[in-house]
Amino acid sequence: MPSAITSENSQKLNVIPSHTEPLTFDNCDHSKDPIVGCALEGIANMVAGIKDVSIVIHSPQGCASTVAAGYDNHEVDFTKRKVGCTRLFESDIVMGASDKLKGLIREADQSFNPKVMFVVGTCAADIIGEDIQGLCNNIQPEINAKLVPLLAGGFRGNAYDGLEMGLEALLPFIHKRKKRRGGKKPRIVNIIAPQANVNPTWWADLEWVKQTLKSLRIKVQTVISHGTSFEELEQAGNATANILLSHDVGYKFARKMQQTHDIPLILDDIPLPIGVQNTTRWLKALAAHFKIDETKVEPFIKEGENKVVETLRKRALMIIPRYRNCRIAVSADGTMGIGLVRMLFEELEMIPEVLLFRSGMRESRSILERELQSMGIAPRVVFSADGYQIKQALTDVDTDAVIGSAWEKYMAEELGIKIAFDVFSPTNRETYLDRPYFGYEGMINMMEVIANDWERAFRSKHIHWT
């Protein structure tokens, strides 16, 4: 029977084939405890990855902290952030503030001297009824920067929607190839949406992908977006393939780019390289697309698999068996969550009982469905899970452990679930070194966190060491 999440009005919210009873959340047609930020945060997260551009937000000053979170996610130095805020007050909401926005656009153009300026309307601008598009069109002749109006009011979507809006706004700047390629196509790729990832140091996953591509002599044309110059963005049309590093966002953008620039999206029907089997599968699929001889890929695979086996044999030989048959809840995004299921089930012999995904995953549910069917398991599944639903699911489903972020760790403690792994963002762990979760090394990095949190769970809190 289908496993569905329904409201008390029996409205189906999310569906995936399963043999388990559906999870239901009474009186929960709307989020009671959102854990994903608003569209403005997503837009800022995408814009922050592009150099030579600025962002002007038409909002009260509090929204500036939301934009700052987007820049924080890229670890952009404060001195390099080109951000302006109109700082709307109550009187501006009542009387309107078009002149205030025009003045800030002129000032930002002179102060920042950007190539492109994103002018973003927020909840306040929506309430006023500000015509951001018309205002930008009217003032454009006197502004050096190209103005890009975006509407990011809270009811327009969450942070994932904002990332999609940001990607869509970047597409017109990508130049098309002037000449058709003849003969064998070169190995050139764009990497899309690496920041849509709950690894606290997600840029380490990006670096792993870049180094892997380099070792196979595949050139990275443009990363959309992280530390990307505007010139690199414009040249993204020179790629011969797009690789999407997210199961939560970017499909729509990549498919539009396939239509407008004739650049295919590859590796979009398999999990990302998380765990040993998924990494091996991803590498083989990558080599197959670019017609790279298996003899060039096999040494890389063998080295990675041996590293995992040898590391765990030396340092975790007596630890791994304890995970066997541990009933676990997974709370993550689709990017990490889909690949993690196979790692937990087949490589650690845990039993995934419930999967809680932060995004709707409209484009990637089929990947999850195929994965669950191939493993012969039927956990309960929740998409677009908010804090209330996560806590309710952990209450209703019998589990021994939870893998997620600091949020889930607090929830587990409150609910009496003894074991909780603080692996994903937001985390209470101090992370001084960049650690990938992708690839063979990434599995070891995640298992190090899992092992330490398991030990802490059973360590007495009543011992006084002094």
Short mmCIF file of C-alpha atoms in Angstrom, two decimals:
data_model
loop_
_atom_site.label_atom_id
_atom_site.label_comp_id
_atom_site.label_asym_id
_atom_site.label_seq_id
_atom_site.Cartn_x
_atom_site.Cartn_y
_atom_site.Cartn_z
CA MET A 1 0.00 0.00 0.00
CA PRO A 2 1.22 3.56 -0.51
CA SER A 3 2.93 5.21 2.43
CA ALA A 4 1.48 8.69 2.65
CA ILE A 5 1.51 11.64 4.97
CA THR A 6 -1.98 12.94 5.41
CA SER A 7 -3.62 15.76 7.27
CA GLU A 8 -6.67 15.29 9.43
CA ASN A 9 -8.68 16.23 6.32
CA SER A 10 -7.15 13.19 4.56
CA GLN A 11 -5.25 15.40 2.12
CA LYS A 12 -2.24 13.56 0.69
CA LEU A 13 0.91 15.62 1.08
CA ASN A 14 3.67 13.18 0.12
CA VAL A 15 3.56 9.69 -1.32
CA ILE A 16 6.09 6.92 -1.99
CA PRO A 17 5.43 3.22 -2.51
CA SER A 18 5.88 1.23 0.68
CA HIS A 19 4.49 -1.75 2.54
CA THR A 20 4.27 0.10 5.84
CA GLU A 21 1.41 1.95 7.45
CA PRO A 22 1.24 5.63 6.54
CA LEU A 23 2.39 8.30 8.95
CA THR A 24 -0.35 10.83 9.68
CA PHE A 25 -0.04 14.26 11.21
CA ASP A 26 -3.36 15.54 12.50
CA ASN A 27 -4.21 19.21 12.06
CA CYS A 28 -0.97 19.88 10.22
CA ASP A 29 -1.82 21.40 6.86
CA HIS A 30 0.75 24.12 7.48
CA SER A 31 4.17 24.04 9.09
CA LYS A 32 4.12 24.36 12.86
CA ASP A 33 7.87 24.49 13.32
CA PRO A 34 9.81 25.30 10.14
CA ILE A 35 13.42 24.14 10.01
CA VAL A 36 14.19 25.43 6.50
CA GLY A 37 14.80 29.15 6.01
CA CYS A 38 12.83 31.45 3.71
CA ALA A 39 13.33 32.08 -0.01
CA LEU A 40 15.52 35.12 0.73
CA GLU A 41 18.09 32.89 2.44
CA GLY A 42 18.18 30.58 -0.58
CA ILE A 43 18.64 33.47 -3.01
CA ALA A 44 21.44 34.90 -0.86
CA ASN A 45 23.05 31.46 -0.68
CA MET A 46 23.21 31.33 -4.48
CA VAL A 47 24.25 34.97 -5.03
CA ALA A 48 26.95 34.74 -2.34
CA GLY A 49 28.75 32.16 -4.48
CA ILE A 50 29.25 34.65 -7.33
CA LYS A 51 31.98 37.28 -7.24
CA ASP A 52 31.60 40.71 -8.87
CA VAL A 53 27.91 41.00 -7.98
CA SER A 54 25.97 42.74 -5.22
CA ILE A 55 22.61 42.25 -3.58
CA VAL A 56 20.20 44.97 -2.43
CA ILE A 57 17.30 43.90 -0.23
CA HIS A 58 14.17 45.98 0.16
CA SER A 59 13.35 45.05 3.75
CA PRO A 60 13.59 45.88 7.45
CA GLN A 61 17.11 45.51 8.83
CA GLY A 62 16.38 42.10 10.34
CA CYS A 63 16.36 40.52 6.88
CA ALA A 64 20.00 41.53 6.51
CA SER A 65 20.87 38.76 8.98
CA THR A 66 19.11 36.27 6.71
CA VAL A 67 21.25 37.43 3.78
CA ALA A 68 24.32 37.23 6.03
CA ALA A 69 23.50 33.57 6.67
CA GLY A 70 23.78 32.93 2.93
CA TYR A 71 27.21 34.54 2.82
CA ASP A 72 28.23 32.73 6.01
CA ASN A 73 27.42 29.47 4.25
CA HIS A 74 30.20 30.25 1.75
CA GLU A 75 32.52 31.64 4.45
CA VAL A 76 32.75 34.92 2.51
CA ASP A 77 34.87 37.48 4.38
CA PHE A 78 32.85 40.42 5.76
CA THR A 79 35.00 42.90 3.85
CA LYS A 80 34.05 41.28 0.54
CA ARG A 81 30.28 41.24 0.97
CA LYS A 82 28.46 43.69 -1.28
CA VAL A 83 25.11 43.91 0.47
CA GLY A 84 22.71 46.84 0.88
CA CYS A 85 19.48 47.03 2.88
CA THR A 86 16.81 49.76 2.74
CA ARG A 87 16.04 49.31 6.47
CA LEU A 88 12.30 49.79 6.15
CA PHE A 89 10.41 51.25 9.11
CA GLU A 90 6.72 51.22 10.01
CA SER A 91 6.19 54.52 8.23
CA ASP A 92 7.71 53.03 5.05
CA ILE A 93 5.26 50.12 5.18
CA VAL A 94 2.35 52.56 5.44
CA MET A 95 3.53 55.24 3.01
CA GLY A 96 5.69 53.22 0.59
CA ALA A 97 9.43 53.39 0.05
CA SER A 98 10.17 53.42 -3.68
CA ASP A 99 12.40 56.48 -3.42
CA LYS A 100 14.34 54.86 -0.61
CA LEU A 101 15.03 51.82 -2.77
CA LYS A 102 16.07 53.94 -5.75
CA GLY A 103 18.49 55.88 -3.57
CA LEU A 104 20.07 52.69 -2.23
CA ILE A 105 20.45 51.22 -5.73
CA ARG A 106 22.30 54.36 -6.86
CA GLU A 107 24.51 54.32 -3.77
CA ALA A 108 25.31 50.61 -4.10
CA ASP A 109 26.14 51.06 -7.78
CA GLN A 110 28.67 53.77 -6.95
CA SER A 111 30.11 52.12 -3.83
CA PHE A 112 30.34 48.49 -4.96
CA ASN A 113 30.77 48.98 -8.72
CA PRO A 114 29.31 45.51 -9.42
CA LYS A 115 28.67 44.00 -12.83
CA VAL A 116 25.26 42.77 -11.71
CA MET A 117 23.02 43.88 -8.85
CA PHE A 118 20.26 41.63 -7.54
CA VAL A 119 17.39 43.75 -6.21
CA VAL A 120 15.38 41.52 -3.90
CA GLY A 121 11.91 42.22 -2.61
CA THR A 122 11.04 40.63 0.74
CA CYS A 123 7.87 40.15 2.79
CA ALA A 124 7.71 43.86 3.55
CA ALA A 125 7.95 44.78 -0.12
CA ASP A 126 5.12 42.34 -0.87
CA ILE A 127 2.97 43.92 1.83
CA ILE A 128 3.60 47.39 0.42
CA GLY A 129 2.90 46.13 -3.09
CA GLU A 130 6.23 47.48 -4.36
CA ASP A 131 6.72 47.04 -8.11
CA ILE A 132 10.34 45.88 -8.00
CA GLN A 133 10.37 44.87 -11.67
CA GLY A 134 9.00 48.22 -12.86
CA LEU A 135 11.28 50.21 -10.58
CA CYS A 136 14.36 48.38 -11.90
CA ASN A 137 13.28 48.95 -15.49
CA ASN A 138 12.80 52.67 -14.88
CA ILE A 139 16.09 53.27 -13.09
CA GLN A 140 18.26 50.93 -15.22
CA PRO A 141 19.41 53.63 -17.73
CA GLU A 142 21.20 55.55 -14.96
CA ILE A 143 22.77 52.48 -13.30
CA ASN A 144 26.02 50.90 -14.52
CA ALA A 145 25.28 47.48 -13.07
CA LYS A 146 22.75 45.17 -14.69
CA LEU A 147 19.72 45.13 -12.36
CA VAL A 148 18.05 41.77 -11.69
CA PRO A 149 14.76 42.02 -9.77
CA LEU A 150 13.75 39.06 -7.59
CA LEU A 151 10.72 38.57 -5.34
CA ALA A 152 11.51 36.58 -2.21
CA GLY A 153 8.67 37.26 0.22
CA GLY A 154 8.18 34.53 2.81
CA PHE A 155 5.02 33.10 1.25
CA ARG A 156 6.82 32.64 -2.06
CA GLY A 157 8.68 29.62 -0.73
CA ASN A 158 11.45 28.29 1.48
CA ALA A 159 15.23 28.32 1.12
CA TYR A 160 15.16 25.53 -1.47
CA ASP A 161 12.74 27.57 -3.57
CA GLY A 162 15.08 30.54 -3.15
CA LEU A 163 18.01 28.52 -4.47
CA GLU A 164 15.90 27.66 -7.51
CA MET A 165 15.05 31.36 -7.98
CA GLY A 166 18.73 32.25 -7.75
CA LEU A 167 19.69 29.64 -10.34
CA GLU A 168 16.95 30.81 -12.70
CA ALA A 169 18.18 34.41 -12.37
CA LEU A 170 21.71 33.33 -13.36
CA LEU A 171 20.71 31.44 -16.51
CA PRO A 172 20.37 34.50 -18.84
CA PHE A 173 23.99 35.45 -18.14
CA ILE A 174 25.38 32.15 -19.45
CA HIS A 175 26.60 32.62 -23.02
CA LYS A 176 25.75 30.10 -25.69
CA ARG A 177 28.51 28.48 -27.74
CA LYS A 178 28.87 30.29 -31.04
CA LYS A 179 30.18 27.28 -32.93
CA ARG A 180 28.95 23.71 -33.02
CA ARG A 181 31.47 21.15 -31.90
CA GLY A 182 32.48 18.52 -34.40
CA GLY A 183 33.91 15.10 -33.70
CA LYS A 184 34.67 13.90 -30.18
CA LYS A 185 33.33 16.18 -27.45
CA PRO A 186 35.85 17.37 -24.86
CA ARG A 187 35.42 16.36 -21.21
CA ILE A 188 34.19 19.62 -19.68
CA VAL A 189 31.57 19.87 -16.93
CA ASN A 190 29.70 22.43 -14.87
CA ILE A 191 28.98 21.63 -11.23
CA ILE A 192 25.56 22.83 -10.07
CA ALA A 193 24.22 23.62 -6.57
CA PRO A 194 27.02 22.25 -4.39
CA GLN A 195 25.78 24.40 -1.47
CA ALA A 196 22.43 22.55 -1.28
CA ASN A 197 24.03 20.07 1.12
CA VAL A 198 23.74 19.59 4.92
CA ASN A 199 27.39 18.65 5.40
CA PRO A 200 28.62 21.47 7.73
CA THR A 201 31.68 21.78 5.48
CA TRP A 202 29.94 21.08 2.17
CA TRP A 203 32.69 22.79 0.17
CA ALA A 204 34.87 19.77 1.08
CA ASP A 205 32.41 17.61 -0.90
CA LEU A 206 32.76 20.04 -3.80
CA GLU A 207 36.55 19.79 -3.55
CA TRP A 208 36.37 15.98 -3.53
CA VAL A 209 34.33 16.07 -6.74
CA LYS A 210 36.71 18.55 -8.38
CA GLN A 211 39.79 16.51 -7.46
CA THR A 212 38.12 13.32 -8.67
CA LEU A 213 37.28 14.93 -12.00
CA LYS A 214 40.82 16.23 -12.30
CA SER A 215 42.27 12.77 -11.69
CA LEU A 216 40.15 11.50 -14.59
CA ARG A 217 41.20 14.46 -16.77
CA ILE A 218 37.76 16.02 -16.79
CA LYS A 219 37.83 19.83 -16.75
CA VAL A 220 35.55 21.81 -14.46
CA GLN A 221 34.30 24.82 -16.40
CA THR A 222 32.08 26.56 -13.84
CA VAL A 223 30.77 25.92 -10.34
CA ILE A 224 27.27 27.35 -9.95
CA SER A 225 27.97 28.68 -7.45
CA HIS A 226 30.90 28.92 -5.02
CA GLY A 227 33.79 31.35 -5.35
CA THR A 228 32.77 31.80 -8.99
CA SER A 229 33.77 34.85 -10.99
CA PHE A 230 31.15 36.43 -13.24
CA GLU A 231 33.34 35.64 -16.24
CA GLU A 232 33.34 31.95 -15.27
CA LEU A 233 29.55 32.06 -15.04
CA GLU A 234 29.30 33.54 -18.53
CA GLN A 235 31.52 30.76 -19.90
CA ALA A 236 29.44 27.92 -18.41
CA GLY A 237 27.97 27.37 -21.87
CA ASN A 238 31.30 25.85 -22.98
CA ALA A 239 30.71 22.70 -20.92
CA THR A 240 29.66 19.42 -22.51
CA ALA A 241 27.84 18.09 -19.41
CA ASN A 242 26.27 19.31 -16.18
CA ILE A 243 26.68 17.49 -12.86
CA LEU A 244 24.13 18.31 -10.17
CA LEU A 245 25.42 17.88 -6.61
CA SER A 246 21.98 18.02 -5.02
CA HIS A 247 18.86 15.88 -4.88
CA ASP A 248 16.90 18.85 -3.52
CA VAL A 249 17.33 21.65 -6.07
CA GLY A 250 18.71 22.37 -9.52
CA TYR A 251 16.86 19.89 -11.76
CA LYS A 252 14.69 22.58 -13.33
CA PHE A 253 17.71 24.80 -13.99
CA ALA A 254 19.76 21.95 -15.46
CA ARG A 255 16.95 20.89 -17.78
CA LYS A 256 16.41 24.45 -18.97
CA MET A 257 20.13 24.66 -19.65
CA GLN A 258 19.87 21.46 -21.65
CA GLN A 259 17.16 23.08 -23.79
CA THR A 260 18.83 26.46 -24.22
CA HIS A 261 22.51 25.49 -24.31
CA ASP A 262 22.39 21.82 -25.40
CA ILE A 263 24.31 20.70 -22.31
CA PRO A 264 22.99 17.40 -20.91
CA LEU A 265 22.50 16.66 -17.22
CA ILE A 266 24.36 13.48 -16.30
CA LEU A 267 24.40 11.15 -13.26
CA ASP A 268 20.96 12.47 -12.33
CA ASP A 269 19.33 9.06 -11.91
CA ILE A 270 21.61 7.59 -9.21
CA PRO A 271 22.50 8.55 -5.62
CA LEU A 272 25.40 10.87 -4.96
CA PRO A 273 28.73 9.28 -3.90
CA ILE A 274 27.91 8.53 -0.26
CA GLY A 275 29.24 5.29 1.20
CA VAL A 276 31.39 2.68 -0.54
CA GLN A 277 28.87 1.19 -2.97
CA ASN A 278 27.36 4.50 -4.06
CA THR A 279 30.81 6.03 -4.60
CA THR A 280 31.93 3.10 -6.74
CA ARG A 281 28.69 3.25 -8.72
CA TRP A 282 28.99 7.03 -9.23
CA LEU A 283 32.58 6.77 -10.44
CA LYS A 284 31.75 4.00 -12.89
CA ALA A 285 28.79 5.96 -14.26
CA LEU A 286 30.98 9.04 -14.66
CA ALA A 287 33.60 7.03 -16.55
CA ALA A 288 30.96 5.39 -18.74
CA HIS A 289 29.49 8.73 -19.81
CA PHE A 290 32.87 10.12 -20.86
CA LYS A 291 34.00 6.78 -22.31
CA ILE A 292 36.95 6.55 -19.95
CA ASP A 293 38.60 3.14 -19.93
CA GLU A 294 37.76 1.09 -16.83
CA THR A 295 41.44 0.40 -16.25
CA LYS A 296 41.89 4.10 -15.43
CA VAL A 297 39.03 4.11 -12.92
CA GLU A 298 39.56 0.76 -11.21
CA PRO A 299 42.80 1.73 -9.39
CA PHE A 300 41.03 4.78 -7.92
CA ILE A 301 38.12 2.60 -6.78
CA LYS A 302 40.38 -0.12 -5.37
CA GLU A 303 42.46 2.40 -3.44
CA GLY A 304 39.34 4.00 -1.93
CA GLU A 305 37.68 0.73 -0.98
CA ASN A 306 40.90 -0.58 0.57
CA LYS A 307 41.28 2.64 2.57
CA VAL A 308 37.83 2.20 4.11
CA VAL A 309 38.38 -1.49 4.89
CA GLU A 310 41.87 -1.01 6.34
CA THR A 311 40.89 2.00 8.43
CA LEU A 312 37.86 0.29 9.94
CA ARG A 313 39.72 -3.00 10.41
CA LYS A 314 42.48 -1.28 12.39
CA ARG A 315 40.40 1.18 14.38
CA ALA A 316 36.82 -0.07 14.46
CA LEU A 317 36.98 -3.87 14.20
CA MET A 318 35.18 -4.38 17.52
CA ILE A 319 32.92 -1.36 17.07
CA ILE A 320 31.19 -2.07 13.75
CA PRO A 321 29.22 -5.14 14.99
CA ARG A 322 27.35 -3.01 17.52
CA TYR A 323 25.52 -1.20 14.72
CA ARG A 324 23.98 -4.43 13.41
CA ASN A 325 20.16 -4.41 13.57
CA CYS A 326 20.13 -0.94 15.16
CA ARG A 327 16.78 0.60 14.19
CA ILE A 328 17.56 4.10 13.00
CA ALA A 329 15.71 7.24 11.93
CA VAL A 330 17.36 9.36 9.24
CA SER A 331 16.69 13.11 9.20
CA ALA A 332 18.52 14.92 6.40
CA ASP A 333 18.14 16.55 3.02
CA GLY A 334 17.74 14.48 -0.12
CA THR A 335 21.36 15.14 -1.12
CA MET A 336 22.71 13.19 1.85
CA GLY A 337 19.67 11.15 2.82
CA ILE A 338 19.15 9.10 -0.35
CA GLY A 339 22.73 7.82 -0.50
CA LEU A 340 22.95 7.38 3.26
CA VAL A 341 20.20 4.74 3.31
CA ARG A 342 22.29 2.17 1.44
CA MET A 343 25.38 2.94 3.52
CA LEU A 344 23.48 2.41 6.76
CA PHE A 345 21.56 -0.67 5.61
CA GLU A 346 24.08 -2.64 3.57
CA GLU A 347 27.43 -1.43 4.88
CA LEU A 348 26.64 -0.96 8.59
CA GLU A 349 23.69 -3.41 8.74
CA MET A 350 21.42 -0.90 10.44
CA ILE A 351 17.67 -0.92 9.83
CA PRO A 352 16.26 2.41 8.52
CA GLU A 353 12.78 2.70 10.06
CA VAL A 354 11.85 6.24 9.03
CA LEU A 355 13.32 8.73 6.54
CA LEU A 356 12.67 12.42 7.21
CA PHE A 357 13.60 14.73 4.35
CA ARG A 358 13.76 18.54 4.65
CA SER A 359 12.77 19.23 1.05
CA GLY A 360 9.91 18.08 -1.15
CA MET A 361 12.31 16.23 -3.52
CA ARG A 362 9.80 16.29 -6.39
CA GLU A 363 12.48 15.51 -8.95
CA SER A 364 14.45 12.88 -7.01
CA ARG A 365 11.79 10.74 -5.32
CA SER A 366 12.11 8.20 -8.11
CA ILE A 367 15.78 7.67 -7.18
CA LEU A 368 14.78 7.00 -3.58
CA GLU A 369 11.99 4.68 -4.69
CA ARG A 370 14.37 2.60 -6.82
CA GLU A 371 16.91 2.44 -4.00
CA LEU A 372 14.37 1.19 -1.46
CA GLN A 373 13.01 -1.38 -3.89
CA SER A 374 16.47 -2.69 -4.77
CA MET A 375 17.29 -3.15 -1.08
CA GLY A 376 13.92 -4.68 -0.30
CA ILE A 377 13.16 -2.32 2.58
CA ALA A 378 10.11 -0.18 3.31
CA PRO A 379 10.82 2.56 5.85
CA ARG A 380 8.24 5.23 6.45
CA VAL A 381 9.04 8.37 4.48
CA VAL A 382 8.28 12.04 5.13
CA PHE A 383 9.03 14.84 2.65
CA SER A 384 9.22 18.56 3.49
CA ALA A 385 9.35 17.60 7.15
CA ASP A 386 9.15 20.44 9.64
CA GLY A 387 10.22 20.34 13.27
CA TYR A 388 6.79 19.28 14.49
CA GLN A 389 6.58 16.39 12.02
CA ILE A 390 10.11 15.21 12.79
CA LYS A 391 9.41 15.12 16.50
CA GLN A 392 6.05 13.44 15.98
CA ALA A 393 7.60 10.80 13.72
CA LEU A 394 10.33 10.07 16.28
CA THR A 395 7.58 9.72 18.88
CA ASP A 396 5.44 7.37 16.79
CA VAL A 397 8.11 5.14 15.19
CA ASP A 398 10.09 2.78 17.42
CA THR A 399 13.80 3.49 16.86
CA ASP A 400 17.06 2.93 18.74
CA ALA A 401 18.96 5.83 17.20
CA VAL A 402 18.64 9.00 15.11
CA ILE A 403 21.09 10.39 12.59
CA GLY A 404 20.59 14.07 11.83
CA SER A 405 21.67 17.46 13.14
CA ALA A 406 21.82 19.12 16.54
CA TRP A 407 18.04 19.65 16.30
CA GLU A 408 17.34 15.92 16.13
CA LYS A 409 19.86 15.28 18.88
CA TYR A 410 17.91 17.56 21.24
CA MET A 411 14.62 16.00 20.17
CA ALA A 412 15.96 12.48 20.77
CA GLU A 413 17.15 13.44 24.25
CA GLU A 414 13.74 14.90 25.08
CA LEU A 415 11.95 11.79 23.78
CA GLY A 416 14.21 9.34 25.59
CA ILE A 417 16.01 8.03 22.48
CA LYS A 418 19.43 7.31 23.88
CA ILE A 419 21.55 7.42 20.73
CA ALA A 420 21.63 10.43 18.39
CA PHE A 421 24.30 11.27 15.83
CA ASP A 422 25.01 14.99 15.27
CA VAL A 423 26.31 14.64 11.71
CA PHE A 424 24.56 17.33 9.66
CA SER A 425 24.05 21.08 9.75
CA PRO A 426 23.22 22.80 12.06
CA THR A 427 25.68 21.02 14.31
CA ASN A 428 26.99 21.57 17.82
CA ARG A 429 30.35 20.15 16.76
CA GLU A 430 33.27 22.50 16.25
CA THR A 431 34.57 21.94 12.73
CA TYR A 432 38.02 23.41 12.21
CA LEU A 433 38.97 21.08 9.34
CA ASP A 434 37.01 20.67 6.13
CA ARG A 435 35.74 17.09 5.98
CA PRO A 436 33.96 15.67 2.94
CA TYR A 437 31.05 13.27 3.30
CA PHE A 438 31.29 12.32 -0.38
CA GLY A 439 33.59 9.52 -1.45
CA TYR A 440 35.39 6.77 0.42
CA GLU A 441 37.03 9.18 2.85
CA GLY A 442 33.62 10.75 3.41
CA MET A 443 32.25 7.49 4.79
CA ILE A 444 35.11 7.34 7.29
CA ASN A 445 34.48 10.96 8.30
CA MET A 446 30.81 10.27 8.98
CA MET A 447 31.58 7.07 10.85
CA GLU A 448 34.01 8.91 13.09
CA VAL A 449 31.18 11.19 14.21
CA ILE A 450 28.81 8.23 14.60
CA ALA A 451 31.34 6.28 16.69
CA ASN A 452 32.06 9.20 19.02
CA ASP A 453 28.38 10.04 19.54
CA TRP A 454 27.63 6.36 20.27
CA GLU A 455 30.35 6.32 22.94
CA ARG A 456 29.07 9.55 24.50
CA ALA A 457 25.55 8.15 24.65
CA PHE A 458 26.67 5.34 26.97
CA ARG A 459 29.18 7.34 28.98
CA SER A 460 28.01 7.98 32.51
CA LYS A 461 26.91 11.53 33.19
CA HIS A 462 27.31 10.99 36.92
CA ILE A 463 31.10 10.53 37.07
CA HIS A 464 32.90 13.49 38.60
CA TRP A 465 36.38 13.59 37.13
CA THR A 466 37.73 16.27 39.47
#
